[in-house]
């Protein structure tokens, strides 16, 4: 298990996001990326969670809508990482995975693409 400060983790998330090519992000808009710790005992244990309406299922969407959310669970990622490089990789994969859900990709397709 590796442990880093909340500030360093948020910096790692920002760096991972900034490294994603613009062509992959496409029309990502009205999306909040949050860092949290998943409460102990909550199941299933997740590295990340997308909450919102995927582009493929949106009808009228716009003014007054709250942003969709990607939550990255710091505690779970730290617990399953042996060093900073492994944590950095886990953050990138999880972030891309959850962005994939925003674009309407399911877990099966994300796994086929190597982002699960």
Tab-separated table of C-alpha atoms in Angstrom:
chain	number	residue	atom	x	y	z
A	1	UNK	CA	0.000	0.000	0.000
A	2	UNK	CA	1.202	3.471	-0.832
A	3	UNK	CA	0.012	6.611	0.924
A	4	UNK	CA	0.228	10.177	-0.307
A	5	UNK	CA	-1.350	13.416	0.844
A	6	UNK	CA	-4.684	14.571	-0.528
A	7	UNK	CA	-2.895	17.483	-2.199
A	8	UNK	CA	-0.390	15.179	-3.941
A	9	UNK	CA	-3.175	12.827	-5.020
A	10	UNK	CA	-5.193	15.688	-6.501
A	11	UNK	CA	-2.063	16.846	-8.338
A	12	UNK	CA	-1.628	13.284	-9.677
A	13	UNK	CA	-5.247	13.295	-10.905
A	14	UNK	CA	-4.756	16.670	-12.596
A	15	UNK	CA	-1.581	15.459	-14.299
A	16	UNK	CA	-3.341	12.281	-15.477
A	17	UNK	CA	-6.246	14.311	-16.858
A	18	UNK	CA	-3.940	16.800	-18.593
A	19	UNK	CA	-2.043	13.903	-20.221
A	20	UNK	CA	-5.178	12.525	-21.901
A	21	UNK	CA	-5.139	13.538	-25.569
A	22	UNK	CA	-7.778	16.100	-26.552
A	23	UNK	CA	-8.966	13.720	-29.268
A	24	UNK	CA	-9.883	11.220	-26.549
A	25	UNK	CA	-11.766	13.769	-24.447
A	26	UNK	CA	-13.859	14.917	-27.381
A	27	UNK	CA	-16.838	16.871	-26.176
A	28	UNK	CA	-16.353	16.357	-22.444
A	29	UNK	CA	-18.307	19.174	-20.832
A	30	UNK	CA	-20.254	19.876	-17.668
A	31	UNK	CA	-18.232	17.186	-15.887
A	32	UNK	CA	-16.831	17.472	-12.351
A	33	UNK	CA	-13.933	15.294	-11.264
A	34	UNK	CA	-13.945	14.682	-7.528
A	35	UNK	CA	-11.585	12.910	-5.155
A	36	UNK	CA	-13.039	11.116	-2.160
A	37	UNK	CA	-12.571	8.139	0.123
A	38	UNK	CA	-15.140	5.393	-0.226
A	39	UNK	CA	-16.653	4.726	3.203
A	40	UNK	CA	-15.472	1.531	4.908
A	41	UNK	CA	-17.886	-1.349	4.473
A	42	UNK	CA	-19.517	0.118	1.360
A	43	UNK	CA	-19.714	-2.511	-1.365
A	44	UNK	CA	-18.600	-3.007	-3.987
A	45	UNK	CA	-15.171	-1.448	-3.405
A	46	UNK	CA	-14.520	0.855	-6.343
A	47	UNK	CA	-11.596	2.823	-7.733
A	48	UNK	CA	-13.970	5.274	-9.405
A	49	UNK	CA	-17.603	5.995	-10.146
A	50	UNK	CA	-19.331	7.887	-12.942
A	51	UNK	CA	-22.609	9.536	-11.927
A	52	UNK	CA	-24.648	11.223	-14.591
A	53	UNK	CA	-26.284	10.820	-17.958
A	54	UNK	CA	-24.025	9.340	-20.664
A	55	UNK	CA	-24.015	11.211	-23.955
A	56	UNK	CA	-25.731	8.252	-25.605
A	57	UNK	CA	-28.754	8.578	-23.285
A	58	UNK	CA	-29.183	12.315	-23.034
A	59	UNK	CA	-32.309	13.998	-24.192
A	60	UNK	CA	-32.789	17.655	-23.423
A	61	UNK	CA	-29.768	18.616	-21.386
A	62	UNK	CA	-28.358	21.979	-20.614
A	63	UNK	CA	-29.320	25.032	-18.638
A	64	UNK	CA	-29.784	24.319	-14.958
A	65	UNK	CA	-28.403	20.789	-15.120
A	66	UNK	CA	-25.925	19.820	-12.442
A	67	UNK	CA	-22.648	18.516	-13.839
A	68	UNK	CA	-22.062	14.811	-14.222
A	69	UNK	CA	-19.488	13.548	-11.729
A	70	UNK	CA	-16.496	11.288	-11.817
A	71	UNK	CA	-15.446	10.352	-8.306
A	72	UNK	CA	-12.026	8.813	-7.784
A	73	UNK	CA	-11.658	6.868	-4.536
A	74	UNK	CA	-8.222	7.641	-3.178
A	75	UNK	CA	-8.307	5.147	-0.312
A	76	UNK	CA	-9.126	2.164	-2.548
A	77	UNK	CA	-6.506	3.072	-5.146
A	78	UNK	CA	-3.827	3.541	-2.481
A	79	UNK	CA	-4.733	0.238	-0.853
A	80	UNK	CA	-4.208	-1.635	-4.136
A	81	UNK	CA	-0.980	0.107	-5.200
A	82	UNK	CA	2.497	-0.933	-4.106
A	83	UNK	CA	4.284	2.249	-5.200
A	84	UNK	CA	3.706	5.673	-6.758
A	85	UNK	CA	4.097	4.408	-10.324
A	86	UNK	CA	1.417	1.779	-9.795
A	87	UNK	CA	-0.863	4.374	-8.168
A	88	UNK	CA	-0.277	6.793	-11.061
A	89	UNK	CA	-1.196	4.043	-13.555
A	90	UNK	CA	-4.307	3.125	-11.563
A	91	UNK	CA	-5.415	6.781	-11.484
A	92	UNK	CA	-4.993	7.121	-15.266
A	93	UNK	CA	-6.827	3.883	-16.072
A	94	UNK	CA	-9.664	4.697	-13.668
A	95	UNK	CA	-10.030	8.234	-14.977
A	96	UNK	CA	-10.148	7.084	-18.612
A	97	UNK	CA	-12.555	4.267	-17.641
A	98	UNK	CA	-14.999	6.691	-16.000
A	99	UNK	CA	-14.710	9.164	-18.891
A	100	UNK	CA	-15.591	6.213	-21.136
A	101	UNK	CA	-18.847	5.825	-19.200
A	102	UNK	CA	-19.577	9.501	-19.907
A	103	UNK	CA	-19.344	8.683	-23.611
A	104	UNK	CA	-21.690	5.707	-23.145
A	105	UNK	CA	-19.193	2.823	-23.113
A	106	UNK	CA	-20.077	-0.102	-20.854
A	107	UNK	CA	-17.664	-2.110	-18.692
A	108	UNK	CA	-17.378	-4.890	-21.276
A	109	UNK	CA	-16.296	-2.502	-24.030
A	110	UNK	CA	-13.915	-0.649	-21.711
A	111	UNK	CA	-12.316	-3.972	-20.789
A	112	UNK	CA	-11.905	-4.827	-24.479
A	113	UNK	CA	-10.141	-1.482	-24.934
A	114	UNK	CA	-7.858	-2.133	-21.947
A	115	UNK	CA	-9.399	0.496	-19.682
A	116	UNK	CA	-10.906	-1.736	-17.006
